[in-house]
Short mmCIF file of C-alpha atoms and ligand atoms in Angstrom, two decimals:
data_model
loop_
_atom_site.label_atom_id
_atom_site.label_comp_id
_atom_site.label_asym_id
_atom_site.label_seq_id
_atom_site.Cartn_x
_atom_site.Cartn_y
_atom_site.Cartn_z
CA UNK A 1 -14.42 10.51 -10.41
CA UNK A 2 -12.53 9.44 -7.29
CA UNK A 3 -8.94 10.59 -7.08
CA UNK A 4 -6.29 10.03 -4.42
CA UNK A 5 -3.34 12.40 -4.14
CA UNK A 6 -0.13 10.64 -3.09
CA UNK A 7 3.21 12.18 -2.24
CA UNK A 8 5.53 13.22 0.56
CA UNK A 9 4.46 15.89 3.03
CA UNK A 10 4.99 19.16 1.18
CA UNK A 11 4.96 17.59 -2.29
CA UNK A 12 2.05 19.79 -3.36
CA UNK A 13 -0.93 17.48 -2.76
CA UNK A 14 -3.07 20.18 -1.19
CA UNK A 15 -2.14 22.80 -3.77
CA UNK A 16 -3.10 20.50 -6.63
CA UNK A 17 -6.11 18.94 -4.88
CA UNK A 18 -7.74 22.36 -4.46
CA UNK A 19 -7.24 23.16 -8.15
CA UNK A 20 -8.48 19.75 -9.28
CA UNK A 21 -11.52 19.97 -7.04
CA UNK A 22 -12.43 23.32 -8.62
CA UNK A 23 -11.76 22.08 -12.14
CA UNK A 24 -13.79 18.90 -11.74
CA UNK A 25 -16.48 20.31 -9.43
CA UNK A 26 -15.74 17.73 -6.74
CA UNK A 27 -15.18 18.09 -2.97
CA UNK A 28 -11.59 18.32 -1.70
CA UNK A 29 -11.20 16.14 1.36
CA UNK A 30 -8.07 16.62 3.45
CA UNK A 31 -7.78 14.52 6.59
CA UNK A 32 -5.09 16.94 7.83
CA UNK A 33 -7.58 19.82 7.49
CA UNK A 34 -10.24 17.82 9.32
CA UNK A 35 -7.83 17.11 12.18
CA UNK A 36 -6.72 20.76 12.33
CA UNK A 37 -10.37 21.88 12.40
CA UNK A 38 -10.95 19.54 15.35
CA UNK A 39 -7.84 20.84 17.12
CA UNK A 40 -8.97 24.44 16.63
CA UNK A 41 -12.37 23.60 18.12
CA UNK A 42 -10.77 21.58 20.88
CA UNK A 43 -12.86 18.44 20.28
CA UNK A 44 -11.96 15.10 21.84
CA UNK A 45 -10.70 13.87 18.46
CA UNK A 46 -8.66 17.06 18.09
CA UNK A 47 -6.99 16.57 21.45
CA UNK A 48 -6.09 12.98 20.63
CA UNK A 49 -4.85 13.77 17.11
CA UNK A 50 -2.74 16.75 18.21
CA UNK A 51 -0.45 14.62 20.35
CA UNK A 52 0.60 12.62 17.28
CA UNK A 53 0.64 15.47 14.77
CA UNK A 54 2.89 17.66 16.90
CA UNK A 55 5.48 14.87 16.96
CA UNK A 56 5.27 14.33 13.22
CA UNK A 57 3.71 10.91 13.65
CA UNK A 58 0.61 9.53 11.97
CA UNK A 59 -2.68 9.66 13.81
CA UNK A 60 -3.57 5.99 14.49
CA UNK A 61 -5.78 4.25 11.91
CA UNK A 62 -8.52 3.73 14.55
CA UNK A 63 -9.01 7.49 14.74
CA UNK A 64 -8.70 8.11 11.02
CA UNK A 65 -10.52 5.42 9.10
CA UNK A 66 -14.09 5.94 10.39
CA UNK A 67 -13.70 9.67 10.08
CA UNK A 68 -12.87 9.29 6.39
CA UNK A 69 -15.57 6.72 5.69
CA UNK A 70 -18.19 9.02 7.28
CA UNK A 71 -16.97 11.93 5.21
CA UNK A 72 -17.10 10.13 1.86
CA UNK A 73 -20.59 8.83 2.67
CA UNK A 74 -21.92 12.40 2.63
CA UNK A 75 -24.16 13.55 -0.20
CA UNK A 76 -21.64 15.92 -1.78
CA UNK A 77 -19.42 12.89 -2.52
CA UNK A 78 -21.97 11.18 -4.77
CA UNK A 79 -20.10 12.09 -7.96
CA UNK A 80 -16.66 11.52 -6.48
CA UNK A 81 -14.00 13.40 -4.56
CA UNK A 82 -10.35 14.35 -4.34
CA UNK A 83 -8.66 12.74 -1.32
CA UNK A 84 -5.65 14.63 0.01
CA UNK A 85 -3.68 12.98 2.80
CA UNK A 86 -5.66 9.74 2.92
CA UNK A 87 -4.71 6.92 2.73
CA UNK A 88 -1.35 7.12 4.47
CA UNK A 89 -1.00 3.44 5.35
CA UNK A 90 -1.80 0.19 3.55
CA UNK A 91 -4.56 -0.69 6.06
CA UNK A 92 -6.22 2.70 5.42
CA UNK A 93 -6.19 1.95 1.68
CA UNK A 94 -7.61 -1.52 2.23
CA UNK A 95 -10.48 -0.23 4.36
CA UNK A 96 -11.39 2.36 1.73
CA UNK A 97 -11.23 -0.17 -1.12
CA UNK A 98 -13.41 -2.58 0.82
CA UNK A 99 -16.04 0.08 1.56
CA UNK A 100 -16.06 1.10 -2.10
CA UNK A 101 -16.25 -2.51 -3.33
CA UNK A 102 -19.37 -3.03 -1.23
CA UNK A 103 -21.02 -0.34 -3.35
CA UNK A 104 -19.49 -1.65 -6.59
CA UNK A 105 -17.25 1.38 -6.80
CA UNK A 106 -13.52 1.96 -7.00
CA UNK A 107 -10.80 4.59 -6.98
CA UNK A 108 -10.18 5.91 -10.51
CA UNK A 109 -6.71 7.42 -10.09
CA UNK A 110 -3.98 7.54 -7.48
CA UNK A 111 -1.88 10.53 -8.57
CA UNK A 112 1.62 10.52 -7.10
CA UNK A 113 3.35 13.91 -7.00
CA UNK A 114 7.01 12.89 -7.01
CA UNK A 115 9.38 15.29 -5.26
CA UNK A 116 12.85 14.41 -3.88
CA UNK A 117 13.49 14.89 -0.15
CA UNK A 118 15.91 17.81 -0.78
CA UNK A 119 13.12 19.90 -2.28
CA UNK A 120 10.69 18.94 0.45
CA UNK A 121 12.69 20.62 3.22
CA UNK A 122 12.55 23.88 1.25
CA UNK A 123 8.85 23.62 0.54
CA UNK A 124 7.85 22.92 4.12
CA UNK A 125 10.08 25.64 5.53
CA UNK A 126 8.38 28.26 3.38
CA UNK A 127 4.82 26.99 3.67
CA UNK A 128 2.26 29.26 5.29
CA UNK A 129 -1.25 28.07 5.99
CA UNK A 130 -4.52 29.96 6.38
CA UNK A 131 -5.94 29.66 9.89
CA UNK A 132 -9.45 29.82 8.47
CA UNK A 133 -9.82 28.10 5.09
CA UNK A 134 -6.72 25.88 4.98
CA UNK A 135 -5.31 27.42 1.78
CA UNK A 136 -1.52 27.11 1.60
CA UNK A 137 1.05 29.58 0.36
CA UNK A 138 4.81 29.64 0.02
CA UNK A 139 6.87 32.67 0.99
CA UNK A 140 8.89 32.37 -2.26
CA UNK A 141 7.00 30.18 -4.75
CA UNK A 142 3.44 31.28 -4.04
CA UNK A 143 3.42 34.38 -1.89
CA UNK A 144 0.10 35.89 -0.83
CA UNK A 145 -0.73 39.33 -2.25
CA UNK A 146 -0.48 40.85 1.23
CA UNK A 147 2.15 39.32 3.53
CA UNK A 148 0.63 37.15 6.24
CA UNK A 149 -2.95 37.41 4.93
CA UNK A 150 -4.97 34.80 2.98
CA UNK A 151 -5.86 36.00 -0.56
CA UNK A 152 -8.93 33.83 -0.52
CA UNK A 153 -10.59 34.73 2.78
CA UNK A 154 -8.55 37.51 4.46
CA UNK A 155 -7.66 35.48 7.58
CA UNK A 156 -4.12 35.44 9.05
CA UNK A 157 -1.52 32.94 7.80
CA UNK A 158 0.66 30.92 10.15
CA UNK A 159 3.53 28.46 9.96
CA UNK A 160 2.12 25.13 11.06
CA UNK A 161 3.72 23.78 14.24
CA UNK A 162 4.59 20.55 12.41
CA UNK A 163 6.28 22.43 9.53
CA UNK A 164 9.14 23.48 11.78
CA UNK A 165 12.43 21.78 10.77
CA UNK A 166 12.59 19.48 13.83
CA UNK A 167 9.32 17.82 12.88
CA UNK A 168 9.81 17.76 9.12
CA UNK A 169 12.57 15.15 9.34
CA UNK A 170 10.43 12.72 11.32
CA UNK A 171 7.47 13.28 8.98
CA UNK A 172 9.66 12.39 6.03
CA UNK A 173 10.82 9.20 7.76
CA UNK A 174 7.23 8.24 8.52
CA UNK A 175 6.32 8.94 4.91
CA UNK A 176 9.03 6.65 3.51
CA UNK A 177 8.22 3.88 5.94
CA UNK A 178 4.42 3.93 6.10
CA UNK A 179 3.05 5.82 3.10
CA UNK A 180 5.42 5.25 0.19
CA UNK A 181 4.46 1.54 -0.04
CA UNK A 182 1.07 2.77 -1.28
CA UNK A 183 2.73 3.43 -4.65
CA UNK A 184 3.06 -0.31 -5.25
CA UNK A 185 -0.36 -0.95 -3.78
CA UNK A 186 -1.99 1.29 -6.39
CA UNK A 187 0.31 0.11 -9.18
CA UNK A 188 -1.01 -3.37 -8.53
CA UNK A 189 -4.59 -2.21 -8.75
CA UNK A 190 -3.80 -0.37 -12.02
CA UNK A 191 -4.86 3.14 -11.01
CA UNK A 192 -1.40 4.60 -10.32
CA UNK A 193 -0.15 7.62 -12.26
CA UNK A 194 2.85 9.82 -11.50
CA UNK A 195 3.80 13.42 -12.24
CA UNK A 196 7.09 15.27 -11.78
CA UNK A 197 6.36 17.45 -8.76
CA UNK A 198 9.48 19.58 -9.16
CA UNK A 199 7.81 21.50 -12.00
CA UNK A 200 6.01 24.79 -11.34
CA UNK A 201 2.54 24.56 -9.82
CA UNK A 202 0.91 25.32 -13.18
CA UNK A 203 3.00 22.68 -14.92
CA UNK A 204 2.18 20.06 -12.30
CA UNK A 205 -1.51 20.88 -12.66
CA UNK A 206 -1.36 20.60 -16.47
CA UNK A 207 0.48 17.26 -16.19
CA UNK A 208 -2.19 15.88 -13.90
CA UNK A 209 -5.05 17.01 -16.14
CA UNK A 210 -3.34 15.46 -19.17
CA UNK A 211 -3.14 12.10 -17.37
CA UNK A 212 -6.77 12.17 -16.30
CA UNK A 213 -8.01 12.83 -19.79
CA UNK A 214 -6.23 9.82 -21.27
P1 ADP B 1 0.88 17.44 4.63
O1 ADP B 1 0.05 18.47 3.91
O2 ADP B 1 2.18 17.98 5.03
O3 ADP B 1 1.01 16.19 3.84
P2 ADP B 1 -1.43 16.89 6.27
O4 ADP B 1 -2.11 18.17 6.48
O5 ADP B 1 -1.99 16.00 5.22
O6 ADP B 1 0.12 17.15 5.97
O7 ADP B 1 -1.33 16.07 7.62
C1 ADP B 1 -0.81 16.65 8.78
C2 ADP B 1 -0.72 15.58 9.87
O8 ADP B 1 -2.03 15.07 10.15
C3 ADP B 1 0.11 14.36 9.51
O9 ADP B 1 1.49 14.54 9.77
C4 ADP B 1 -0.51 13.31 10.42
O10 ADP B 1 -0.06 13.45 11.75
C5 ADP B 1 -1.99 13.68 10.41
N1 ADP B 1 -2.74 12.96 9.36
C6 ADP B 1 -3.38 13.52 8.28
N2 ADP B 1 -3.96 12.58 7.54
C7 ADP B 1 -3.68 11.39 8.13
C8 ADP B 1 -4.00 10.03 7.83
N3 ADP B 1 -4.71 9.68 6.75
N4 ADP B 1 -3.55 9.08 8.69
C9 ADP B 1 -2.84 9.39 9.78
N5 ADP B 1 -2.50 10.64 10.11
C10 ADP B 1 -2.92 11.64 9.30
P1 ADP B 2 1.16 18.88 0.69
O1 ADP B 2 -0.33 19.07 0.73
O2 ADP B 2 1.58 17.75 -0.19
O3 ADP B 2 1.76 18.79 2.04
P2 ADP B 2 1.25 21.68 -0.20
O4 ADP B 2 0.33 21.71 -1.37
O5 ADP B 2 0.78 22.27 1.06
O6 ADP B 2 1.80 20.17 0.02
O7 ADP B 2 2.63 22.38 -0.66
C1 ADP B 2 3.72 22.50 0.25
C2 ADP B 2 4.40 23.86 0.06
O8 ADP B 2 5.07 23.92 -1.19
C3 ADP B 2 3.43 25.04 0.07
O9 ADP B 2 4.07 26.13 0.66
C4 ADP B 2 3.15 25.29 -1.40
O10 ADP B 2 2.80 26.64 -1.66
C5 ADP B 2 4.48 24.92 -2.04
N1 ADP B 2 4.34 24.30 -3.37
C6 ADP B 2 3.37 23.44 -3.80
N2 ADP B 2 3.59 23.06 -5.08
C7 ADP B 2 4.75 23.68 -5.47
C8 ADP B 2 5.50 23.69 -6.71
N3 ADP B 2 5.12 22.97 -7.78
N4 ADP B 2 6.62 24.45 -6.72
C9 ADP B 2 7.02 25.17 -5.64
N5 ADP B 2 6.36 25.20 -4.46
C10 ADP B 2 5.23 24.46 -4.37
ZN1 ZN B 3 -8.07 31.55 3.91
#
């Protein structure tokens, strides 16, 4: 099964994608994680991507599309995958659909996690991210067992540079302008489903599973 997670930055895509990936036994592919991995290792791609990410802008499609196509061509993606943070523009969606169509495949579900902007500010402000495995926490809604330490792998947690309030506003603008139109794109192709992302994490997860089983 191939699933795309849609939603504003901070809507809970990563949180739900990790759970879904475990539940369905599929790889979780986050383009944001891939960029952050490249930044951490100071690769050429990382250096290029960082300039955009720090300003809350999208990394240009030229740097993103091939990266994603290479990733989904890997063996572990044979039975499907959960995409988290891709596509973020209509052209990115078109490139993916075209590559899939060439293999007679298609996306099964585009799951939109709907959360109003007011809640987003709160979520991003409290988000903490593992420097090693990418797991996310929230200082109020999903606190780690030991403050500042990842439950999963024991590495330190940080506040992402782009989760600071100055950047969050521009990321939300970019989302409304560039990414939100994907809702109609996937409605037209008949794979769009939506869940109320203001529910608790467990409720959101249950809502998603219920939709997939239909
Ligand atoms: P969030 O979890 O808040 O939605 P991500 O980790 O998915 O954020 O992405 C962080 C940043 O990485 C984005 O603000 C953007 O700069 C860049 N990025 C990630 N995925 C893409 C993509 N598909 N296209 C362009 N830029 C991307
Ligand atoms: P995204 O990948 O869409 O940017 P995340 O999954 O990283 O979003 O979630 C953003 C922040 O909100 C994190 O701190 C996360 O722990 C928290 N969060 C996620 N889902 C919920 C929820 N249903 N209720 C409250 N907080 C949530
Ligand atoms: Zn970790």
